Coordinates of C-alpha atoms in Angstrom, one line a residue:
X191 CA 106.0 134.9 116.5
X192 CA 109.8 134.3 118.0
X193 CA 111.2 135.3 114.6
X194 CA 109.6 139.0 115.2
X195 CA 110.5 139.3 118.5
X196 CA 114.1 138.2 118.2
X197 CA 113.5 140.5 114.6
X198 CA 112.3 143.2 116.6
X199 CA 115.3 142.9 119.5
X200 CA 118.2 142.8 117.0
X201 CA 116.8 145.6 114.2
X202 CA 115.4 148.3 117.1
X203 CA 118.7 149.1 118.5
X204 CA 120.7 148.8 115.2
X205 CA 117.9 151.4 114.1
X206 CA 118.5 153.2 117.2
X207 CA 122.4 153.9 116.6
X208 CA 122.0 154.9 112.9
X209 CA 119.1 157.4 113.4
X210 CA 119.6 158.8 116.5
X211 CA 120.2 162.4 116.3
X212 CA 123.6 164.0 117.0
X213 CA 123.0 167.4 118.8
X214 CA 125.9 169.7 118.4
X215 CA 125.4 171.7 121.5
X216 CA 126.3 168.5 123.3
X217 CA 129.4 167.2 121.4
X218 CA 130.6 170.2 119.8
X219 CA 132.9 171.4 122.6
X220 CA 136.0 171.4 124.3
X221 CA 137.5 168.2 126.4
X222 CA 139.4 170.1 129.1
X223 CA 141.5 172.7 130.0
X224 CA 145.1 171.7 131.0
X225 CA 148.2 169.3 129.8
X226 CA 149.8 168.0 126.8
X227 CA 150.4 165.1 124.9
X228 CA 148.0 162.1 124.4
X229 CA 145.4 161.1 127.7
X230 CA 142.8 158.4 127.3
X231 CA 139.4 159.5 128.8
X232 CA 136.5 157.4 129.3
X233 CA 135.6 155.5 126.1
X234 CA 137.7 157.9 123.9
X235 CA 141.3 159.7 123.3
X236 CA 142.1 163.2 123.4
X237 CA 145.3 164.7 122.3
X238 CA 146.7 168.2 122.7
X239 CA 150.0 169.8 121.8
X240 CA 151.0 173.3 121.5
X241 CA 150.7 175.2 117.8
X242 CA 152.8 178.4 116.5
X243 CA 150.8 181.2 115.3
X244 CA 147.0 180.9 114.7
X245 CA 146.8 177.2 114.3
X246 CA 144.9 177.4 111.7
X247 CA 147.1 175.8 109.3
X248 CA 147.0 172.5 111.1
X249 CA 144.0 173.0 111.5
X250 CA 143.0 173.1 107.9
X251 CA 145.0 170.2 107.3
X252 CA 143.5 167.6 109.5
X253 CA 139.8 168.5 108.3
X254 CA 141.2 167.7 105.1
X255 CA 142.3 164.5 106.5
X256 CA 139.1 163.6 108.7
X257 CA 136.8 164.3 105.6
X258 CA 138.9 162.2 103.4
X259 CA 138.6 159.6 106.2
X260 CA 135.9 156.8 105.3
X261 CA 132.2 157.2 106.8
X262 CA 133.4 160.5 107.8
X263 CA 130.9 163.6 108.1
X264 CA 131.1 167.2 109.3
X265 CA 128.7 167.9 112.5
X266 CA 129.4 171.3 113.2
X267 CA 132.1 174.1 113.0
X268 CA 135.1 175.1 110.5
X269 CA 138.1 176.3 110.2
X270 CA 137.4 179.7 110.0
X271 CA 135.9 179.5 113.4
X272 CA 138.8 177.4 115.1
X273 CA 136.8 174.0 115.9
X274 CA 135.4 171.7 113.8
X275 CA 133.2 168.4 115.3
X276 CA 133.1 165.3 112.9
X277 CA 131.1 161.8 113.5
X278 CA 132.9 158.7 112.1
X279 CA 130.4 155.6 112.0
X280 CA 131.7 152.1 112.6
X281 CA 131.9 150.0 109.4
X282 CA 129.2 147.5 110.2
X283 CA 127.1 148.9 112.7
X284 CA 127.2 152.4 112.1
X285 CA 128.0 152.9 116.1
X286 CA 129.2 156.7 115.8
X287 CA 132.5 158.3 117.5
X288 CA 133.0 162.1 117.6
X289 CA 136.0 163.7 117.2
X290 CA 136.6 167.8 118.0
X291 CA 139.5 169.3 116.5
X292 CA 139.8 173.1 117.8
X293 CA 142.7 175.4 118.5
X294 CA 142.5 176.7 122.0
X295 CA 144.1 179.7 123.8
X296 CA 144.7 179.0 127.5
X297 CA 146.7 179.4 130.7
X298 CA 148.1 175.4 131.0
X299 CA 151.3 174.2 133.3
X300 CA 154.0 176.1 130.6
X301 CA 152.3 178.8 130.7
X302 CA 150.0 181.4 128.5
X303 CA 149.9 179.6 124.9
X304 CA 148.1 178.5 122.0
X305 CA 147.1 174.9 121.0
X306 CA 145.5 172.4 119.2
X307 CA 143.4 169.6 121.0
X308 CA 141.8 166.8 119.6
X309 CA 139.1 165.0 121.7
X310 CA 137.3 161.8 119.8
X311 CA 134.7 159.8 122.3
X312 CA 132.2 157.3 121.9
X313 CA 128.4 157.5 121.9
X314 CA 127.3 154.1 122.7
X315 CA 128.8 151.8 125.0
X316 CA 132.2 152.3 127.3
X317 CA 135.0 151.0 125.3
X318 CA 135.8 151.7 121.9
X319 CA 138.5 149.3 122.0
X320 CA 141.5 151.8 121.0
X321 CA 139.3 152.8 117.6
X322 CA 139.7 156.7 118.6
X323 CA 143.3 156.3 119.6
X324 CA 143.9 154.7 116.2
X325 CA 141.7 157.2 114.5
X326 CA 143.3 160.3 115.7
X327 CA 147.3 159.1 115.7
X328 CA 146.6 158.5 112.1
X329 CA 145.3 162.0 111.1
X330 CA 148.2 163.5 113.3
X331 CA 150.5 161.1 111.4
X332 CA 149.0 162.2 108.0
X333 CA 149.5 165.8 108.2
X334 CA 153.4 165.4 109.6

């Protein structure tokens, strides 16, 4: 009878963080509305610079890069419409980390301008132990 219940204790929340359901109205968004450069937020990374033109370019470039990226799906969004959501599932676990990509207009401390921001956050838990930080310098490396 242990067996089950330590069975039952361990497989339950494993179950849990594989099958829950993602809903995109509450990760497919933007992080926040001012600065540049990198900023860690609670149990995640986001990253923002500025972008000539449309941004779509760049934009098209690191989806390229996040879908080529291992255990790597599309939650919502595309290109075409400016911001695109992916989950990226831990190896082992399957513990999933979202990451929005979207090019931005906005009134920020240089001014009127365009940019790209990348936020990537945890579901589960409150560190991620520099995995999103990690994640994302890698796609910005990739397409540079």
């Amino acid at each position: 009878m242990a067996f089950w219940i330590i069975l039952c204790v361990v497989l339950v929340p494993l179950a849990y963080v594989r099958l829950a359901p993602s809903d995109p109205d509450h990760w497919h968004k933007q992080a926040y509305p001012s600065g540049m450069g990198e900023k860690p937020s609670a149990g995640g990374f986001v990253w923002r610079e500025p972008v000539s033109g449309a941004g779509k370019d760049k934009l098209a470039q690191l989806d390229a890069v996040a879908m080529a990226t291992p255990r790597t799906t599309r939650l919502a969004g595309s290109v075409e419409q400016g911001q695109i959501t992916y989950i990226t599932r831990s190896r082992v676990f399957g513990f999933p980390d979202y990451t929005t990509i979207g090019v931005y207009d906005g009134l920020v401390e240089d001014g009127d301008i365009r940019y790209l921001e990348i936020n990537a956050r945890l579901r589960f838990g409150k560190s991620d132990l520099g995995v999103n930080a990690k994640r994302v310098k890698g796609w910005i490396a990739a397409v540079e």
